PDB file of C-alpha atoms in Angstrom:
ATOM      1  CA  MET O  10      12.684  16.458 -39.639  1.00 37.00           C
ATOM      2  CA  PRO O  11       9.761  14.480 -41.080  1.00 36.00           C
ATOM      3  CA  TYR O  12       9.798  10.709 -41.048  1.00 36.00           C
ATOM      4  CA  ASP O  13      11.631   9.284 -44.040  1.00 42.00           C
ATOM      5  CA  ALA O  14      11.200   5.517 -44.172  1.00 42.00           C
ATOM      6  CA  PRO O  15      14.551   3.793 -44.658  1.00 46.00           C
ATOM      7  CA  ARG O  16      15.001   0.783 -46.884  1.00 46.00           C
ATOM      8  CA  PRO O  17      14.297  -2.474 -45.097  1.00 45.00           C
ATOM      9  CA  PRO O  18      17.506  -3.788 -43.529  1.00 51.00           C
ATOM     10  CA  SER O  19      19.069  -6.737 -45.278  1.00 47.00           C
ATOM     11  CA  ALA O  20      19.063 -10.009 -43.404  1.00 47.00           C
ATOM     12  CA  GLY O  21      22.491 -10.625 -41.938  1.00 55.00           C
ATOM     13  CA  PRO O  22      24.498 -11.238 -38.793  1.00 75.00           C
ATOM     14  CA  GLY O  23      23.099  -8.199 -37.047  1.00 91.00           C
ATOM     15  CA  ALA O  24      20.312  -7.171 -34.697  1.00 97.00           C
ATOM     16  CA  ALA O  25      18.319  -4.050 -33.847  1.00 98.00           C
ATOM     17  CA  PHE O  26      18.240  -2.411 -30.412  1.00 98.00           C
ATOM     18  CA  PHE O  27      15.449  -0.068 -29.328  1.00 98.00           C
ATOM     19  CA  ASP O  28      15.226   2.220 -26.328  1.00 97.00           C
ATOM     20  CA  VAL O  29      11.717   2.332 -24.823  1.00 95.00           C
ATOM     21  CA  ASP O  30      10.879   5.712 -23.249  1.00 92.00           C
ATOM     22  CA  ASN O  31       9.986   8.323 -25.885  1.00 93.00           C
ATOM     23  CA  THR O  32      11.511   6.061 -28.560  1.00 96.00           C
ATOM     24  CA  LEU O  33       9.121   3.126 -28.675  1.00 96.00           C
ATOM     25  CA  MET O  34       6.551   4.522 -26.255  1.00 94.00           C
ATOM     26  CA  ARG O  35       5.194   8.007 -25.624  1.00 92.00           C
ATOM     27  CA  GLY O  36       6.438   9.209 -22.243  1.00 86.00           C
ATOM     28  CA  ALA O  37       8.255   7.255 -19.557  1.00 83.00           C
ATOM     29  CA  SER O  38       7.117   3.684 -18.989  1.00 85.00           C
ATOM     30  CA  ILE O  39       8.131   3.768 -15.323  1.00 79.00           C
ATOM     31  CA  TYR O  40       5.728   6.676 -14.661  1.00 76.00           C
ATOM     32  CA  HIS O  41       2.822   4.776 -16.165  1.00 80.00           C
ATOM     33  CA  PHE O  42       3.791   1.801 -14.019  1.00 79.00           C
ATOM     34  CA  ALA O  43       4.029   3.976 -10.902  1.00 75.00           C
ATOM     35  CA  ARG O  44       0.619   5.494 -11.551  1.00 78.00           C
ATOM     36  CA  GLY O  45      -0.833   2.035 -12.018  1.00 80.00           C
ATOM     37  CA  LEU O  46       0.605   0.936  -8.688  1.00 76.00           C
ATOM     38  CA  ALA O  47      -0.729   4.074  -6.996  1.00 75.00           C
ATOM     39  CA  SER O  48      -4.224   3.389  -8.299  1.00 77.00           C
ATOM     40  CA  ARG O  49      -3.976  -0.066  -6.765  1.00 75.00           C
ATOM     41  CA  ASP O  50      -3.040   1.290  -3.324  1.00 72.00           C
ATOM     42  CA  LEU O  51       0.552   0.023  -3.463  1.00 67.00           C
ATOM     43  CA  PHE O  52       2.043   3.498  -2.964  1.00 64.00           C
ATOM     44  CA  THR O  53       1.656   6.094  -0.272  1.00 61.00           C
ATOM     45  CA  THR O  54       1.718   9.692  -1.458  1.00 59.00           C
ATOM     46  CA  ARG O  55       5.101  10.105   0.226  1.00 63.00           C
ATOM     47  CA  ASP O  56       6.507   7.123  -1.705  1.00 60.00           C
ATOM     48  CA  LEU O  57       5.169   8.497  -4.960  1.00 57.00           C
ATOM     49  CA  LEU O  58       6.555  11.974  -4.402  1.00 60.00           C
ATOM     50  CA  ARG O  59       9.982  10.586  -3.508  1.00 57.00           C
ATOM     51  CA  PHE O  60       9.987   8.328  -6.531  1.00 56.00           C
ATOM     52  CA  ALA O  61       8.791  11.041  -8.919  1.00 57.00           C
ATOM     53  CA  TRP O  62      11.396  13.519  -7.698  1.00 55.00           C
ATOM     54  CA  GLY O  63      14.279  11.076  -8.025  1.00 55.00           C
ATOM     55  CA  GLN O  64      13.239  10.012 -11.501  1.00 55.00           C
ATOM     56  CA  THR O  65      12.655  13.603 -12.626  1.00 56.00           C
ATOM     57  CA  VAL O  66      16.116  14.720 -11.601  1.00 53.00           C
ATOM     58  CA  PHE O  67      17.594  11.716 -13.344  1.00 52.00           C
ATOM     59  CA  ARG O  68      15.611  11.934 -16.585  1.00 54.00           C
ATOM     60  CA  VAL O  69      15.201  15.670 -17.073  1.00 53.00           C
ATOM     61  CA  THR O  70      18.818  16.598 -16.423  1.00 50.00           C
ATOM     62  CA  GLY O  71      20.189  13.468 -18.045  1.00 47.00           C
ATOM     63  CA  ALA O  72      23.066  13.990 -15.649  1.00 44.00           C
ATOM     64  CA  GLU O  73      25.723  11.426 -14.899  1.00 45.00           C
ATOM     65  CA  GLN O  74      26.644  12.808 -11.479  1.00 51.00           C
ATOM     66  CA  PRO O  75      26.769  10.079  -8.835  1.00 50.00           C
ATOM     67  CA  ASP O  76      24.278  11.860  -6.559  1.00 55.00           C
ATOM     68  CA  HIS O  77      21.664  11.994  -9.328  1.00 56.00           C
ATOM     69  CA  ILE O  78      22.240   8.370 -10.275  1.00 56.00           C
ATOM     70  CA  ASN O  79      21.976   7.330  -6.635  1.00 54.00           C
ATOM     71  CA  ALA O  80      18.779   9.342  -6.116  1.00 58.00           C
ATOM     72  CA  ALA O  81      17.163   7.584  -9.062  1.00 59.00           C
ATOM     73  CA  ARG O  82      18.438   4.201  -7.907  1.00 58.00           C
ATOM     74  CA  GLU O  83      17.116   4.644  -4.364  1.00 59.00           C
ATOM     75  CA  ALA O  84      13.741   5.908  -5.556  1.00 61.00           C
ATOM     76  CA  ALA O  85      13.350   3.013  -7.979  1.00 60.00           C
ATOM     77  CA  LEU O  86      14.231   0.436  -5.343  1.00 64.00           C
ATOM     78  CA  ALA O  87      12.103   1.934  -2.577  1.00 66.00           C
ATOM     79  CA  PHE O  88       8.820   1.069  -4.243  1.00 67.00           C
ATOM     80  CA  VAL O  89       9.632  -2.594  -4.987  1.00 75.00           C
ATOM     81  CA  ALA O  90      11.418  -3.589  -1.769  1.00 79.00           C
ATOM     82  CA  GLY O  91       9.474  -6.234   0.139  1.00 82.00           C
ATOM     83  CA  HIS O  92       7.013  -6.928  -2.683  1.00 81.00           C
ATOM     84  CA  ASP O  93       6.498 -10.353  -4.208  1.00 86.00           C
ATOM     85  CA  VAL O  94       8.048 -10.636  -7.682  1.00 87.00           C
ATOM     86  CA  GLY O  95       5.136 -12.648  -9.083  1.00 88.00           C
ATOM     87  CA  ASP O  96       2.587 -10.152  -7.801  1.00 85.00           C
ATOM     88  CA  LEU O  97       4.352  -7.193  -9.373  1.00 82.00           C
ATOM     89  CA  VAL O  98       4.811  -8.993 -12.693  1.00 85.00           C
ATOM     90  CA  ALA O  99       1.076  -9.728 -12.765  1.00 87.00           C
ATOM     91  CA  LEU O 100       0.390  -6.061 -12.038  1.00 84.00           C
ATOM     92  CA  CYS O 101       2.788  -5.067 -14.818  1.00 85.00           C
ATOM     93  CA  GLU O 102       0.676  -7.119 -17.227  1.00 88.00           C
ATOM     94  CA  GLU O 103      -2.508  -5.339 -16.103  1.00 88.00           C
ATOM     95  CA  ILE O 104      -0.952  -1.880 -16.179  1.00 88.00           C
ATOM     96  CA  TYR O 105       0.498  -2.406 -19.649  1.00 90.00           C
ATOM     97  CA  ASP O 106      -2.894  -3.396 -21.012  1.00 89.00           C
ATOM     98  CA  ASP O 107      -4.714  -0.591 -19.186  1.00 87.00           C
ATOM     99  CA  SER O 108      -2.493   2.396 -19.838  1.00 85.00           C
ATOM    100  CA  MET O 109       0.589   1.615 -21.909  1.00 91.00           C
ATOM    101  CA  ALA O 110      -0.399  -0.437 -24.955  1.00 91.00           C
ATOM    102  CA  ASP O 111      -1.967   2.551 -26.716  1.00 92.00           C
ATOM    103  CA  ARG O 112       1.154   4.674 -26.136  1.00 93.00           C
ATOM    104  CA  ILE O 113       3.353   2.752 -28.571  1.00 95.00           C
ATOM    105  CA  TRP O 114       4.479   5.033 -31.394  1.00 95.00           C
ATOM    106  CA  GLU O 115       3.070   3.579 -34.605  1.00 95.00           C
ATOM    107  CA  GLY O 116       6.032   4.938 -36.568  1.00 96.00           C
ATOM    108  CA  THR O 117       8.531   3.181 -34.308  1.00 97.00           C
ATOM    109  CA  ARG O 118       6.443   0.022 -34.474  1.00 96.00           C
ATOM    110  CA  ARG O 119       6.894   0.113 -38.248  1.00 96.00           C
ATOM    111  CA  LEU O 120      10.654   0.445 -37.838  1.00 97.00           C
ATOM    112  CA  VAL O 121      10.617  -2.567 -35.524  1.00 97.00           C
ATOM    113  CA  GLN O 122       8.582  -4.571 -38.022  1.00 96.00           C
ATOM    114  CA  ARG O 123      11.060  -3.874 -40.830  1.00 95.00           C
ATOM    115  CA  HIS O 124      13.772  -5.602 -38.845  1.00 96.00           C
ATOM    116  CA  LEU O 125      11.523  -8.507 -37.899  1.00 96.00           C
ATOM    117  CA  ASP O 126      10.444  -8.932 -41.536  1.00 95.00           C
ATOM    118  CA  ALA O 127      14.117  -8.993 -42.536  1.00 94.00           C
ATOM    119  CA  GLY O 128      14.736 -11.836 -40.103  1.00 94.00           C
ATOM    120  CA  GLN O 129      16.765  -9.781 -37.656  1.00 96.00           C
ATOM    121  CA  PRO O 130      16.493 -10.119 -33.865  1.00 97.00           C
ATOM    122  CA  VAL O 131      14.998  -7.067 -32.133  1.00 98.00           C
ATOM    123  CA  TRP O 132      15.911  -6.310 -28.516  1.00 98.00           C
ATOM    124  CA  LEU O 133      14.736  -3.627 -26.114  1.00 98.00           C
ATOM    125  CA  VAL O 134      17.513  -1.905 -24.158  1.00 97.00           C
ATOM    126  CA  THR O 135      16.074   0.289 -21.428  1.00 94.00           C
ATOM    127  CA  ALA O 136      16.551   1.671 -17.935  1.00 88.00           C
ATOM    128  CA  THR O 137      13.029   0.551 -17.051  1.00 86.00           C
ATOM    129  CA  PRO O 138      12.718  -2.566 -14.852  1.00 86.00           C
ATOM    130  CA  VAL O 139      13.481  -5.698 -16.830  1.00 90.00           C
ATOM    131  CA  GLU O 140      10.170  -7.284 -15.772  1.00 89.00           C
ATOM    132  CA  LEU O 141       8.264  -4.462 -17.456  1.00 90.00           C
ATOM    133  CA  ALA O 142      10.594  -4.527 -20.467  1.00 93.00           C
ATOM    134  CA  GLN O 143       9.936  -8.256 -20.882  1.00 94.00           C
ATOM    135  CA  ILE O 144       6.188  -7.680 -20.902  1.00 93.00           C
ATOM    136  CA  ILE O 145       6.537  -5.041 -23.627  1.00 94.00           C
ATOM    137  CA  ARG O 146       8.776  -7.449 -25.543  1.00 96.00           C
ATOM    138  CA  ARG O 147       6.227 -10.264 -25.362  1.00 94.00           C
ATOM    139  CA  ARG O 148       3.301  -8.044 -26.276  1.00 93.00           C
ATOM    140  CA  LEU O 149       5.097  -6.769 -29.385  1.00 95.00           C
ATOM    141  CA  GLY O 150       6.585 -10.114 -30.404  1.00 96.00           C
ATOM    142  CA  LEU O 151      10.212  -9.038 -30.048  1.00 97.00           C
ATOM    143  CA  THR O 152      13.256 -11.206 -29.438  1.00 97.00           C
ATOM    144  CA  GLY O 153      14.554 -10.086 -26.057  1.00 97.00           C
ATOM    145  CA  ALA O 154      14.905  -7.276 -23.540  1.00 97.00           C
ATOM    146  CA  LEU O 155      17.676  -5.825 -21.417  1.00 96.00           C
ATOM    147  CA  GLY O 156      16.594  -3.676 -18.479  1.00 92.00           C
ATOM    148  CA  THR O 157      17.431  -2.654 -14.940  1.00 88.00           C
ATOM    149  CA  GLU O 158      17.392  -5.714 -12.677  1.00 87.00           C
ATOM    150  CA  ALA O 159      16.219  -5.544  -9.077  1.00 85.00           C
ATOM    151  CA  GLU O 160      17.561  -8.245  -6.773  1.00 86.00           C
ATOM    152  CA  SER O 161      15.137 -10.752  -5.284  1.00 87.00           C
ATOM    153  CA  VAL O 162      15.519 -13.508  -2.690  1.00 90.00           C
ATOM    154  CA  ASP O 163      12.934 -16.282  -2.390  1.00 90.00           C
ATOM    155  CA  GLY O 164      10.676 -14.411  -4.794  1.00 88.00           C
ATOM    156  CA  VAL O 165      10.724 -11.105  -2.870  1.00 89.00           C
ATOM    157  CA  TYR O 166      12.501  -7.917  -3.898  1.00 87.00           C
ATOM    158  CA  THR O 167      15.320  -6.963  -1.529  1.00 84.00           C
ATOM    159  CA  GLY O 168      15.624  -3.260  -2.348  1.00 81.00           C
ATOM    160  CA  ARG O 169      19.010  -3.762  -4.033  1.00 82.00           C
ATOM    161  CA  LEU O 170      20.024  -3.884  -7.678  1.00 81.00           C
ATOM    162  CA  ASN O 171      21.711  -6.664  -9.605  1.00 83.00           C
ATOM    163  CA  GLY O 172      24.420  -4.570 -11.249  1.00 80.00           C
ATOM    164  CA  ASP O 173      23.849  -0.986 -12.338  1.00 79.00           C
ATOM    165  CA  LEU O 174      20.976   0.943 -13.860  1.00 83.00           C
ATOM    166  CA  MET O 175      20.674   0.094 -17.560  1.00 90.00           C
ATOM    167  CA  HIS O 176      21.461   3.653 -18.566  1.00 88.00           C
ATOM    168  CA  GLY O 177      24.001   5.501 -20.717  1.00 90.00           C
ATOM    169  CA  PRO O 178      27.308   3.630 -21.036  1.00 93.00           C
ATOM    170  CA  ALA O 179      25.820   0.580 -19.296  1.00 93.00           C
ATOM    171  CA  LYS O 180      23.611  -0.009 -22.358  1.00 96.00           C
ATOM    172  CA  ALA O 181      26.640  -0.114 -24.644  1.00 97.00           C
ATOM    173  CA  VAL O 182      28.431  -2.543 -22.323  1.00 96.00           C
ATOM    174  CA  ALA O 183      25.401  -4.845 -22.171  1.00 97.00           C
ATOM    175  CA  VAL O 184      24.827  -4.779 -25.945  1.00 98.00           C
ATOM    176  CA  ARG O 185      28.489  -5.465 -26.675  1.00 97.00           C
ATOM    177  CA  ALA O 186      28.374  -8.511 -24.380  1.00 97.00           C
ATOM    178  CA  LEU O 187      25.108  -9.707 -25.950  1.00 97.00           C
ATOM    179  CA  ALA O 188      26.487  -9.305 -29.491  1.00 97.00           C
ATOM    180  CA  ARG O 189      29.614 -11.246 -28.544  1.00 96.00           C
ATOM    181  CA  ARG O 190      27.518 -14.049 -27.084  1.00 96.00           C
ATOM    182  CA  GLU O 191      25.164 -14.226 -30.079  1.00 95.00           C
ATOM    183  CA  GLY O 192      27.867 -13.780 -32.708  1.00 95.00           C
ATOM    184  CA  TRP O 193      26.452 -10.573 -34.151  1.00 96.00           C
ATOM    185  CA  ASP O 194      28.552  -8.129 -36.128  1.00 95.00           C
ATOM    186  CA  LEU O 195      27.998  -4.741 -34.458  1.00 97.00           C
ATOM    187  CA  ALA O 196      28.742  -3.026 -37.770  1.00 96.00           C
ATOM    188  CA  ALA O 197      25.640  -4.770 -39.153  1.00 96.00           C
ATOM    189  CA  CYS O 198      23.491  -3.842 -36.144  1.00 97.00           C
ATOM    190  CA  SER O 199      21.080  -0.920 -35.737  1.00 98.00           C
ATOM    191  CA  ALA O 200      20.133   1.107 -32.658  1.00 98.00           C
ATOM    192  CA  TYR O 201      17.306   3.564 -32.026  1.00 98.00           C
ATOM    193  CA  SER O 202      16.986   6.141 -29.237  1.00 97.00           C
ATOM    194  CA  ASP O 203      15.572   9.566 -28.411  1.00 96.00           C
ATOM    195  CA  SER O 204      18.282  10.596 -25.938  1.00 93.00           C
ATOM    196  CA  SER O 205      21.819  11.912 -26.144  1.00 94.00           C
ATOM    197  CA  ASN O 206      22.459   9.789 -23.041  1.00 92.00           C
ATOM    198  CA  ASP O 207      22.398   6.823 -25.414  1.00 96.00           C
ATOM    199  CA  LEU O 208      25.209   8.072 -27.638  1.00 97.00           C
ATOM    200  CA  PRO O 209      27.517   5.301 -26.342  1.00 97.00           C
ATOM    201  CA  LEU O 210      25.036   2.712 -27.637  1.00 98.00           C
ATOM    202  CA  LEU O 211      24.242   4.546 -30.859  1.00 98.00           C
ATOM    203  CA  SER O 212      27.935   5.010 -31.621  1.00 97.00           C
ATOM    204  CA  LEU O 213      28.586   1.314 -31.028  1.00 97.00           C
ATOM    205  CA  VAL O 214      26.561   0.065 -33.995  1.00 97.00           C
ATOM    206  CA  GLY O 215      26.917   0.525 -37.715  1.00 97.00           C
ATOM    207  CA  HIS O 216      23.408   1.909 -38.218  1.00 97.00           C
ATOM    208  CA  PRO O 217      22.393   4.419 -35.505  1.00 98.00           C
ATOM    209  CA  HIS O 218      19.016   6.187 -35.672  1.00 98.00           C
ATOM    210  CA  ALA O 219      17.620   9.124 -33.704  1.00 98.00           C
ATOM    211  CA  VAL O 220      13.903   8.779 -32.902  1.00 97.00           C
ATOM    212  CA  ASN O 221      11.960  11.753 -31.472  1.00 96.00           C
ATOM    213  CA  PRO O 222      15.367  13.114 -30.459  1.00 96.00           C
ATOM    214  CA  ASP O 223      16.213  15.619 -27.767  1.00 94.00           C
ATOM    215  CA  GLY O 224      18.068  18.729 -28.904  1.00 94.00           C
ATOM    216  CA  ASP O 225      21.574  17.415 -28.319  1.00 95.00           C
ATOM    217  CA  LEU O 226      20.926  14.138 -30.102  1.00 97.00           C
ATOM    218  CA  ARG O 227      19.245  15.900 -33.022  1.00 97.00           C
ATOM    219  CA  ARG O 228      22.277  18.124 -33.512  1.00 97.00           C
ATOM    220  CA  TYR O 229      24.675  15.192 -33.191  1.00 98.00           C
ATOM    221  CA  ALA O 230      22.654  13.084 -35.622  1.00 98.00           C
ATOM    222  CA  ARG O 231      22.563  15.855 -38.204  1.00 97.00           C
ATOM    223  CA  THR O 232      26.292  16.448 -37.879  1.00 97.00           C
ATOM    224  CA  HIS O 233      27.022  12.753 -38.366  1.00 97.00           C
ATOM    225  CA  GLN O 234      24.291  12.257 -41.002  1.00 97.00           C
ATOM    226  CA  TRP O 235      22.338   9.718 -39.000  1.00 98.00           C
ATOM    227  CA  PRO O 236      18.702   9.087 -39.948  1.00 97.00           C
ATOM    228  CA  VAL O 237      16.253  11.088 -37.830  1.00 97.00           C
ATOM    229  CA  HIS O 238      12.676   9.895 -37.328  1.00 97.00           C
ATOM    230  CA  ASP O 239      10.278  12.241 -35.564  1.00 96.00           C
ATOM    231  CA  PHE O 240       6.763  10.992 -34.902  1.00 95.00           C
ATOM    232  CA  ARG O 241       5.704  13.825 -32.608  1.00 90.00           C
ATOM    233  CA  ARG O 242       2.987  16.205 -33.719  1.00 75.00           C
ATOM    234  CA  HIS O 243       3.042  18.762 -30.915  1.00 49.00           C
ATOM    235  CA  ARG O 244       6.614  19.769 -30.186  1.00 46.00           C
ATOM    236  CA  LYS O 245       5.765  22.288 -27.448  1.00 41.00           C
ATOM    237  CA  ALA O 246       3.749  19.768 -25.490  1.00 36.00           C
ATOM    238  CA  LEU O 247       6.525  17.206 -25.703  1.00 41.00           C
ATOM    239  CA  LYS O 248       9.134  19.603 -24.347  1.00 40.00           C
ATOM    240  CA  VAL O 249       7.386  19.306 -20.995  1.00 36.00           C
ATOM    241  CA  ALA O 250       6.390  15.644 -21.350  1.00 39.00           C
ATOM    242  CA  VAL O 251       8.472  14.369 -18.450  1.00 40.00           C
ATOM    243  CA  PRO O 252       7.395  17.021 -15.934  1.00 39.00           C
ATOM    244  CA  ALA O 253       3.808  16.444 -17.000  1.00 38.00           C
ATOM    245  CA  ALA O 254       4.232  12.741 -16.364  1.00 38.00           C
ATOM    246  CA  VAL O 255       5.531  13.513 -12.903  1.00 41.00           C
ATOM    247  CA  ALA O 256       2.609  15.795 -12.221  1.00 37.00           C
ATOM    248  CA  GLY O 257       0.243  13.090 -13.391  1.00 39.00           C
ATOM    249  CA  ALA O 258       1.850  10.479 -11.172  1.00 36.00           C
ATOM    250  CA  VAL O 259       1.776  12.735  -8.137  1.00 37.00           C
ATOM    251  CA  ALA O 260      -1.786  13.822  -8.856  1.00 34.00           C
ATOM    252  CA  GLY O 261      -2.794  10.181  -9.172  1.00 36.00           C
ATOM    253  CA  GLY O 262      -1.313   9.389  -5.789  1.00 38.00           C
ATOM    254  CA  VAL O 263      -2.914  12.399  -4.151  1.00 33.00           C
ATOM    255  CA  ALA O 264      -6.273  11.472  -5.670  1.00 33.00           C
ATOM    256  CA  VAL O 265      -6.031   7.950  -4.302  1.00 34.00           C
ATOM    257  CA  ARG O 266      -5.232   9.301  -0.847  1.00 37.00           C
ATOM    258  CA  ALA O 267      -8.112  11.769  -1.051  1.00 33.00           C
ATOM    259  CA  VAL O 268     -10.575   9.016  -1.930  1.00 33.00           C
ATOM    260  CA  ARG O 269      -9.348   6.937   0.991  1.00 39.00           C
ATOM    261  CA  HIS O 270      -9.737   9.908   3.327  1.00 37.00           C
ATOM    262  CA  ARG O 271     -13.296  10.569   2.158  1.00 36.00           C
ATOM    263  CA  ARG O 272     -14.199   6.920   2.601  1.00 38.00           C
ATOM    264  CA  ARG O 273     -12.856   6.870   6.144  1.00 42.00           C
ATOM    265  CA  ALA O 274     -14.696  10.090   6.940  1.00 39.00           C
TER     266      ALA O 274
END
């Protein structure tokens, strides 16, 4: 369905919540981050392969089975454990500027701006690490960000999570708590996502929107007469966007290793 610009939201006791991957940004932000780390020699090829596989299973299947969730959790934690929080945040800033800033969907950026112009808070709600989500928030001038939180002690990541992955039902729980704290009326709030995994969040607010939706979300949105915004030009290419991102991440890691090997030789 082509993009049909909605009327600007009226200012009121509500907020807008945006998913990041494939909603605000083309592709998966965590893959771009992983590739950036690989190019800076912070991954071995084995780490990258393990991470890519765990995230692929999690994102492509969209499954809620505990073994898939755990695989994604372990892969995400493996590459931050033992690293200094400040160092990784600084790298996040570099990687965003180098390879993520130009991946923001202009159409979604316009949707965000409508809410900001109407005086409404705009929050990111994403499974990506909260440190990366906060950088995106600052770069785009948004209000706040909820993301997956990795535990740290004395400024070093432990390899454990604070709470659960910010995914599926966890997003709805977090947004409900945030709305209660801020005094927002959820019926006056809006939410935007590309994934049927986010139906708990989308169903929580009074104004749900499907952005670049997967097949299940598109069907659900049409059935329930939700607005659908599709900013993609090449549907066939986007059907394999996640596997392609994995291939790119793995290829990046292999290339780094190959360069190292040639230098040693």
